[in-house]
XYZ file of C-alpha atoms in Angstrom:
555
model
C -6.798 -23.253 8.756
C -9.857 -25.132 8.293
C -11.900 -24.258 10.976
C -13.305 -27.500 12.630
C -14.024 -25.661 15.874
C -16.637 -23.414 14.184
C -19.423 -26.151 14.075
C -20.545 -25.527 17.703
C -20.902 -22.271 19.507
C -19.155 -21.865 22.805
C -21.653 -21.626 26.015
C -20.109 -19.134 27.710
C -21.861 -15.707 27.284
C -20.298 -12.447 27.604
C -23.662 -11.535 29.862
C -23.155 -13.931 32.701
C -21.114 -11.381 34.767
C -23.628 -9.083 36.439
C -21.540 -6.150 36.863
C -19.590 -6.627 33.598
C -20.835 -4.544 30.340
C -19.902 -5.995 26.981
C -19.008 -4.055 23.668
C -20.964 -4.566 20.517
C -18.970 -3.410 17.331
C -19.233 -3.651 13.548
C -16.725 -2.787 10.803
C -18.745 -2.462 7.611
C -17.891 -0.931 4.073
C -19.019 2.484 5.077
C -18.829 2.939 8.930
C -18.136 1.566 12.555
C -20.971 1.015 14.811
C -20.416 0.198 18.395
C -22.968 -0.098 21.237
C -22.670 -0.865 24.866
C -24.753 -4.117 26.016
C -25.787 -4.902 29.443
C -27.643 -8.221 30.833
C -30.864 -6.716 32.533
C -31.328 -9.363 35.294
C -32.154 -12.374 33.333
C -34.488 -10.359 30.714
C -33.411 -8.435 27.367
C -30.319 -7.639 26.640
C -30.167 -3.700 27.348
C -28.301 -1.807 24.747
C -27.456 1.489 26.724
C -25.437 3.663 24.644
C -24.375 3.392 21.041
C -22.255 5.442 18.486
C -21.109 5.628 14.742
C -17.912 6.359 13.265
C -15.778 6.459 10.010
C -13.821 3.329 9.157
C -10.679 5.194 9.723
C -11.532 7.428 12.610
C -9.694 5.138 14.973
C -8.956 8.230 17.564
C -12.744 8.695 17.914
C -13.678 5.633 18.808
C -10.911 5.315 21.667
C -12.441 8.563 22.447
C -15.737 7.186 23.220
C -14.672 3.702 24.802
C -12.952 5.661 27.235
C -15.990 7.874 27.858
C -18.258 5.160 28.009
C -15.779 2.173 29.553
C -13.410 4.073 31.315
C -14.296 3.551 34.490
C -14.062 -0.369 33.765
C -10.284 -0.581 33.838
C -10.264 -4.294 33.256
C -10.855 -5.776 29.645
C -13.989 -5.374 28.109
C -15.562 -8.047 26.529
C -16.264 -7.700 22.766
C -18.826 -9.613 20.203
C -17.568 -7.968 16.775
C -17.918 -8.478 13.118
C -16.357 -7.489 9.934
C -17.316 -7.274 6.293
C -14.198 -7.575 4.263
C -14.442 -7.290 0.323
C -12.299 -10.283 0.119
C -14.554 -12.475 2.302
C -16.241 -15.663 0.725
C -19.636 -16.796 1.337
C -21.107 -18.896 -1.955
C -24.024 -21.741 -2.017
C -22.105 -24.727 -3.757
C -22.897 -28.476 -4.125
C -20.838 -29.966 -1.067
C -19.267 -33.485 -0.911
C -20.366 -34.130 2.837
C -18.502 -37.300 3.295
C -15.384 -35.044 2.432
C -15.641 -32.596 4.994
C -14.059 -34.560 7.463
C -11.267 -34.077 5.103
C -8.426 -31.224 6.319
C -8.332 -30.271 2.865
C -11.254 -30.130 1.172
C -12.947 -26.956 1.828
C -9.458 -25.199 1.491
C -9.116 -26.921 -2.234
C -12.904 -25.915 -3.115
C -11.988 -22.281 -1.914
C -8.631 -22.505 -4.248
C -10.849 -23.874 -7.211
C -13.821 -21.170 -7.079
C -11.244 -18.156 -5.791
C -8.335 -18.531 -7.298
C -6.552 -18.545 -3.847
C -3.122 -19.640 -3.592
C -2.916 -20.442 -0.002
C -6.213 -21.246 1.213
C -4.804 -22.747 4.238
C -4.219 -19.121 5.599
C -8.017 -18.733 5.685
C -10.802 -19.714 8.032
C -13.336 -21.781 6.457
C -16.343 -23.224 7.654
C -19.584 -25.293 5.578
C -23.193 -24.217 6.498
C -26.549 -25.457 5.702
C -27.906 -22.776 3.377
C -31.756 -23.124 4.731
C -30.930 -23.688 8.814
C -27.782 -21.480 8.845
C -26.359 -24.306 11.051
C -22.641 -26.003 10.444
C -23.080 -29.057 8.226
C -21.936 -32.662 9.793
C -19.681 -34.362 7.810
C -21.315 -38.031 6.229
C -23.405 -38.197 3.707
C -24.044 -37.694 -0.018
C -23.750 -34.252 -2.131
C -26.028 -31.650 -0.459
C -25.979 -27.882 -1.205
C -24.366 -25.966 1.286
C -22.500 -22.403 1.669
C -18.827 -21.994 1.880
C -18.023 -19.454 4.427
C -14.323 -18.315 4.002
C -12.396 -15.167 5.944
C -8.317 -14.498 5.428
C -6.629 -14.932 8.645
C -4.821 -11.601 7.836
C -8.226 -9.846 8.393
C -9.218 -11.467 11.613
C -5.716 -10.956 12.986
C -6.235 -7.359 12.136
C -9.362 -6.216 13.587
C -8.128 -8.622 16.817
C -5.362 -6.534 16.890
C -7.549 -3.359 16.376
C -9.749 -4.363 19.207
C -7.047 -5.296 21.711
C -5.248 -2.299 21.141
C -8.725 -0.650 22.916
C -8.475 -3.157 25.761
C -11.264 -4.951 23.942
C -11.235 -8.893 24.619
C -12.490 -10.737 21.553
C -15.153 -12.907 22.707
C -16.623 -13.549 19.411
C -15.652 -12.264 15.601
C -18.183 -13.408 13.310
C -18.548 -12.812 9.122
C -20.618 -9.059 9.561
C -22.914 -10.734 6.731
C -23.914 -13.988 8.231
C -25.649 -12.391 11.174
C -27.188 -10.027 8.829
C -28.446 -12.554 6.932
C -29.840 -14.064 10.273
C -31.900 -11.237 11.225
C -33.389 -11.053 8.189
C -34.176 -14.620 7.903
C -35.321 -14.120 11.268
C -37.542 -10.480 10.400
C -39.369 -12.440 7.552
C -40.373 -15.503 9.822
C -41.908 -13.326 12.214
C -43.947 -11.145 9.530
C -44.859 -14.520 7.976
C -43.402 -13.538 4.236
C -43.922 -16.231 2.021
C -41.597 -13.874 -0.457
C -38.394 -14.020 -0.861
C -36.000 -11.307 0.205
C -32.983 -9.602 -1.423
C -30.258 -8.839 0.573
C -27.868 -5.851 -1.192
C -24.203 -5.360 -0.310
C -22.949 -2.145 -2.353
C -19.077 -2.339 -2.202
C -16.466 0.163 -3.616
C -16.234 -1.855 -6.953
C -18.814 -4.559 -7.350
C -22.365 -5.213 -5.416
C -23.548 -8.405 -4.278
C -26.855 -10.024 -3.818
C -28.056 -12.501 -1.665
C -31.389 -13.993 -1.775
C -33.400 -15.748 1.363
C -35.975 -18.020 0.254
C -37.880 -21.350 0.559
C -34.546 -23.308 -0.431
C -32.285 -20.837 1.627
C -29.611 -18.914 1.038
C -28.912 -18.361 -2.726
C -25.661 -16.166 -3.873
C -25.725 -15.134 -7.021
C -22.269 -13.785 -8.869
C -21.502 -10.123 -8.074
C -22.336 -7.312 -10.565
C -19.536 -5.312 -11.702
C -20.874 -2.209 -10.472
C -20.525 -0.448 -7.115
C -20.588 2.532 -5.007
C -17.732 3.578 -7.502
C -20.083 4.044 -10.376
C -22.785 5.712 -7.989
C -20.079 8.212 -7.278
C -19.303 8.758 -11.090
C -22.866 9.475 -11.832
C -23.226 12.126 -9.754
C -20.012 13.528 -10.362
C -20.846 13.594 -14.211
C -24.384 14.771 -13.577
C -23.631 17.608 -11.138
C -20.208 18.485 -12.822
C -18.326 18.273 -9.873
C -14.622 17.987 -9.230
C -13.061 16.308 -6.796
C -13.912 13.402 -3.926
C -14.867 16.123 -1.625
C -17.813 17.828 -3.426
C -18.923 14.745 -4.447
C -19.129 13.376 -0.904
C -20.300 16.189 0.098
C -23.154 15.965 -2.876
C -23.808 12.168 -1.832
C -24.497 13.097 1.647
C -27.101 16.123 0.663
C -30.671 14.514 -0.213
C -32.402 17.310 -1.490
C -35.237 17.022 -3.561
C -33.114 17.662 -6.717
C -30.809 14.430 -5.741
C -33.633 12.156 -4.913
C -35.107 13.460 -8.327
C -32.128 11.661 -10.228
C -31.362 9.106 -7.949
C -33.168 6.606 -10.381
C -30.126 7.558 -12.450
C -27.304 7.287 -10.107
C -27.978 3.767 -9.513
C -29.443 2.469 -12.727
C -26.399 0.656 -13.620
C -26.383 -1.120 -10.632
C -30.210 -2.077 -10.655
C -29.876 -3.201 -14.283
C -27.539 -5.767 -13.363
C -29.174 -7.057 -10.109
C -32.407 -7.461 -11.783
C -31.894 -10.523 -14.260
C -30.531 -12.062 -10.934
C -33.714 -11.957 -9.441
C -35.711 -12.702 -12.232
C -33.341 -15.964 -12.764
C -34.123 -16.807 -9.140
C -37.854 -16.378 -9.360
C -38.121 -18.482 -12.883
C -35.820 -21.467 -11.369
C -37.749 -21.898 -7.818
C -40.796 -20.577 -8.812
C -41.191 -18.479 -5.352
C -41.745 -14.335 -6.099
C -39.405 -11.864 -4.652
C -40.464 -9.475 -2.589
C -38.592 -6.791 -0.626
C -35.002 -5.685 -0.785
C -32.944 -4.144 1.321
C -29.781 -2.450 1.057
C -27.221 -3.548 4.056
C -24.844 -1.429 5.553
C -25.821 2.309 4.009
C -25.331 4.913 6.686
C -28.256 7.591 7.318
C -26.991 10.033 4.899
C -26.729 7.430 1.847
C -30.185 5.521 3.098
C -31.972 7.457 0.025
C -30.163 4.622 -2.563
C -32.600 2.194 -1.031
C -35.756 3.285 -2.352
C -34.287 4.212 -6.330
C -32.433 0.859 -6.414
C -35.382 -1.133 -5.286
C -37.336 0.682 -7.816
C -34.976 -0.003 -10.869
C -35.078 -3.696 -9.984
C -39.004 -3.234 -9.795
C -39.729 -4.227 -6.402
C -40.667 -2.839 -2.979
C -37.487 -1.390 -0.344
C -37.668 -3.272 2.928
C -39.279 -0.857 5.713
C -37.959 -1.716 9.172
C -39.380 -0.395 12.224
C -36.199 -0.849 14.474
C -37.616 0.167 17.795
C -40.977 -1.963 17.112
C -38.417 -5.163 15.794
C -35.740 -5.168 19.015
C -38.104 -6.624 21.686
C -38.670 -9.746 19.337
C -35.123 -10.597 19.286
C -34.509 -10.004 22.938
C -32.967 -6.282 22.820
C -34.201 -3.180 24.507
C -32.769 0.218 24.079
C -32.165 2.306 26.902
C -34.796 4.921 27.588
C -32.525 7.826 26.829
C -31.025 6.376 23.716
C -31.600 7.974 20.252
C -33.563 5.321 17.891
C -31.413 2.951 15.927
C -31.633 2.899 12.093
C -32.538 -0.171 9.809
C -28.483 -0.064 9.187
C -27.972 -1.294 12.468
C -29.551 -4.602 11.572
C -26.091 -6.096 11.001
C -24.554 -5.554 13.984
C -27.881 -5.927 16.461
C -27.929 -9.308 14.264
C -24.795 -10.519 16.720
C -26.721 -10.536 19.349
C -30.473 -11.254 18.717
C -32.554 -14.195 19.247
C -36.191 -14.908 19.163
C -36.136 -16.382 22.556
C -33.599 -13.915 24.195
C -30.771 -15.038 25.575
C -31.421 -17.678 28.161
C -28.693 -20.002 29.213
C -28.476 -23.376 28.704
C -29.663 -26.367 31.395
C -26.847 -27.141 33.793
C -24.854 -30.127 32.255
C -26.449 -29.807 28.959
C -23.973 -29.183 25.726
C -24.814 -26.136 23.869
C -25.942 -26.636 20.184
C -25.207 -25.014 17.114
C -26.462 -21.432 16.949
C -28.080 -20.686 13.364
C -26.188 -18.000 11.363
C -23.165 -17.421 13.773
C -19.864 -18.482 12.938
C -16.871 -17.727 15.495
C -14.025 -16.856 13.443
C -11.386 -15.818 16.271
C -8.042 -17.229 15.942
C -7.400 -18.156 19.767
C -3.660 -18.713 19.568
C -3.362 -14.892 19.223
C -5.685 -13.907 21.664
C -4.675 -13.500 25.246
C -5.086 -15.996 27.767
C -8.534 -15.585 29.673
C -6.869 -15.842 32.958
C -5.957 -12.228 33.286
C -5.437 -12.200 37.225
C -2.190 -13.533 36.392
C -1.132 -10.954 33.460
C -0.056 -8.393 35.861
C 2.585 -10.763 37.694
C 3.495 -12.116 34.073
C 3.976 -7.852 33.274
C 5.959 -7.306 36.609
C 8.285 -10.303 35.701
C 8.726 -8.913 32.332
C 9.910 -5.508 33.495
C 12.092 -6.922 36.179
C 13.818 -8.859 33.475
C 14.178 -5.881 31.199
C 15.438 -3.793 33.936
C 18.196 -6.697 34.724
C 18.968 -6.903 31.258
C 19.169 -3.306 30.839
C 21.636 -2.848 33.773
C 23.773 -5.709 32.449
C 23.831 -4.240 29.229
C 25.101 -0.734 30.861
C 27.663 -2.327 32.707
C 29.112 -4.529 29.826
C 29.001 -0.915 27.972
C 30.794 0.610 30.683
C 33.549 -1.860 30.530
C 33.813 -2.042 26.871
C 34.002 1.791 26.901
C 37.034 1.951 29.322
C 38.676 -0.336 27.646
C 38.497 0.994 24.292
C 39.816 4.488 26.198
C 42.839 2.492 27.418
C 44.029 1.058 23.707
C 43.279 4.717 22.227
C 45.458 5.917 24.586
C 47.927 3.558 23.936
C 48.002 3.769 20.085
C 47.599 7.641 20.457
C 50.682 7.512 22.269
C 52.623 4.948 19.416
C 51.689 7.614 16.977
C 52.413 10.599 18.347
C 56.198 9.064 19.353
C 56.710 7.968 15.369
C 55.565 11.114 14.368
C 58.410 12.618 12.740
C 59.081 9.506 10.907
C 55.617 9.352 9.237
C 56.362 13.173 8.193
C 59.721 12.297 6.907
C 58.184 9.290 4.869
C 55.412 11.464 3.348
C 57.524 13.928 2.458
C 59.959 11.703 0.927
C 56.834 9.986 -1.073
C 55.615 13.510 -2.429
C 59.202 14.346 -3.962
C 59.455 10.842 -5.310
C 55.766 11.169 -6.852
C 56.477 14.391 -8.282
C 59.926 13.488 -9.818
C 58.238 10.496 -11.158
C 55.606 12.299 -12.981
C 58.341 14.066 -15.003
C 59.650 11.763 -16.012
C 56.147 9.787 -16.949
C 55.727 13.041 -18.742
C 58.875 12.723 -20.784
C 58.444 9.052 -21.935
C 54.898 9.848 -23.125
C 56.483 12.470 -25.206
C 59.097 10.318 -26.633
C 56.449 7.716 -27.386
C 54.031 10.164 -29.166
C 55.727 12.342 -31.019
C 54.376 15.522 -32.822
C 52.194 14.558 -35.886
C 53.363 15.891 -39.290
C 50.700 17.521 -41.211
C 50.159 18.202 -44.643
C 51.031 21.983 -44.067
C 54.062 21.472 -42.381
C 55.258 18.571 -45.347
C 54.826 21.500 -47.916
C 56.850 23.831 -45.683
C 59.811 21.097 -46.240
C 59.571 20.468 -49.682
C 61.112 23.427 -50.439
C 62.970 24.097 -47.634
C 66.966 25.330 -48.946
C 69.675 22.418 -47.783
C 71.334 25.198 -45.448
C 68.051 26.335 -43.475
C 66.623 24.975 -40.400
C 63.288 25.585 -38.745
C 63.384 25.736 -35.070
C 59.989 26.805 -34.157
C 56.480 27.530 -35.617
C 53.663 29.559 -33.724
C 50.501 30.756 -34.476
C 48.859 33.632 -32.751
C 45.207 34.630 -34.391
C 45.604 34.868 -37.723
C 49.246 34.955 -38.149
C 51.614 32.353 -37.963
C 55.353 32.611 -37.259
C 58.245 30.423 -38.746
C 61.315 30.795 -36.841
C 64.740 29.688 -37.750
C 68.335 29.713 -38.821
C 70.650 30.147 -42.194
C 73.947 28.974 -42.592
C 75.325 31.044 -45.330
C 77.025 34.583 -46.017
C 74.823 37.892 -45.299
C 74.788 38.675 -48.683
C 74.029 34.937 -50.102
C 71.091 34.772 -47.267
C 69.294 37.566 -48.356
C 69.058 35.983 -51.957
C 68.262 32.311 -50.539
C 65.430 33.603 -48.134
C 63.891 35.672 -51.196
C 63.843 32.471 -53.218
C 62.215 30.835 -50.610
C 59.191 33.102 -50.179
C 58.629 33.178 -53.834
C 58.738 29.617 -53.952
C 56.011 29.754 -50.751
C 53.880 32.000 -52.455
C 53.837 29.963 -55.879
C 53.206 27.012 -53.931
C 49.269 26.108 -54.660
C 49.156 24.224 -51.307
C 50.547 27.086 -49.316
C 50.304 30.633 -51.246
C 46.297 30.656 -51.617
C 45.848 30.084 -47.863
C 47.658 33.585 -47.078
C 47.341 37.064 -47.870
C 50.956 37.755 -46.921
C 54.165 35.890 -46.628
C 57.151 38.468 -45.580
C 60.264 38.460 -43.864
C 60.110 40.239 -40.371
C 63.167 39.479 -39.083
C 66.985 38.834 -39.704
C 69.633 38.885 -37.777
C 72.939 37.310 -36.682
C 72.895 34.405 -34.607
C 76.131 35.042 -32.862
C 79.294 36.587 -33.709
C 81.511 33.305 -34.447
C 79.878 32.260 -37.679
C 77.916 33.031 -40.347
C 74.517 31.876 -39.121
C 71.793 34.002 -39.550
C 68.092 34.192 -37.671
C 65.425 34.677 -39.241
C 61.670 34.927 -39.107
C 58.802 34.751 -41.894
C 55.249 35.668 -40.767
C 52.265 34.353 -42.323
C 48.983 36.119 -42.579
C 45.655 34.323 -43.173
C 43.582 35.307 -45.856
C 39.977 36.413 -44.856
C 37.213 33.941 -46.215
C 36.441 35.293 -49.877
C 39.115 37.637 -49.995
C 42.570 37.836 -52.759
C 45.704 37.877 -52.049
C 47.904 40.906 -52.903
């Protein structure tokens, strides 16, 4: 979404209602900062409460909001900022005459960042010196390309709505921070450039505010992860919990080695700062590390020393009155890491209302990135009626659905009873059919087995063929069985008894002499001989073959 609506800021102020309080909230890479705001009778904006939470501590934020804003049952106006790592803020030469074209900024973003769908981003073009939107028309001019993914905006909006916070303004967090730094340098009448360093997890970005406006060098490939790795290696720590605990203990031992931990980041940033000085001729002064919580503020000083520059020293209580802000008497002093959050509502002239009938001009370093189509209607009075109407419609729908389900269940019960009766009346026939089918299946299986045996006769091995070659003419083999180390061959011989004995003896001798049979067995003997029946000369015999042991000899 190319946000032409971002040029002028809306004239509505969350402080116009005298009895309603507002919330200031910033989600940065390290923390969630939240503060309650109240307009003090047309004077400076009063900060009556403030708290800090971990980024994932949504429950803690909700409990604090219930405590501080529980009596305010309506929606609480909120001014917020986010600082996602994928956001874009780059100085480029822009063709001002093309700013009116819907796809110009999107095409530029796609070319610079390889983003496949730039239409899913909120984009704006700003003057790098004044921080105000650039007007279409004219020749090429240096400008700031600002981009924020709609998914990040949508997620932040939903998080606010879940806490009954109505977004009045949503901004890219680095922009009001740069505006606050720019105002601070003007207040101090500082002639040197100021470097704002944002340490992300995997990279670090430097923003240089100088006489030619904002410069945005390329990010360096070392971030907070490099500090964690250096601390883990230096102190021999194991898991991430131990490293996190050590980083939050800024004792003398840690501070003594601090320069070593930030050396990789400072080594990459220093050439960027030196290059700026050589290009513009303006010296660089102080270094400000953005978003660092109090437990990690020790990083700023050694990082500035590595870059051979002084660290920015900010007296926040002394600075607040100069930008129209006043802390409550019982509010603890706010640290320098609040500079970006307070920049959302700070103004050197204080929060003044525009004259009646006058159009609100653009506010420097402010870009509202809300997605209004996904926000609740500003007329919240009618929401209760809509909620009741919706509840009534849901109740009517639920009643209709219940009656329809009751009718369907009754119909199904009647149909089930009818078919159960039909099944019971035909149960006997079904049982007979099942028995007949089972009998037929059993008989068919027997025929199938017999047919399979007929189609596949038993194989004739070389041993059986050798037995058959020397078989006497009147001898018939009925069965060959094998058990363990023995084999028995049973059959019949149709000869007279005296002749049968001689025939069997010759057959046994021939088997023992056969090279393919004799060496395999330790003994080949006739173990049974008897008459098969009383009516003929047939004799039943049994010859036993005993297998020879390996390496043994047949006697």
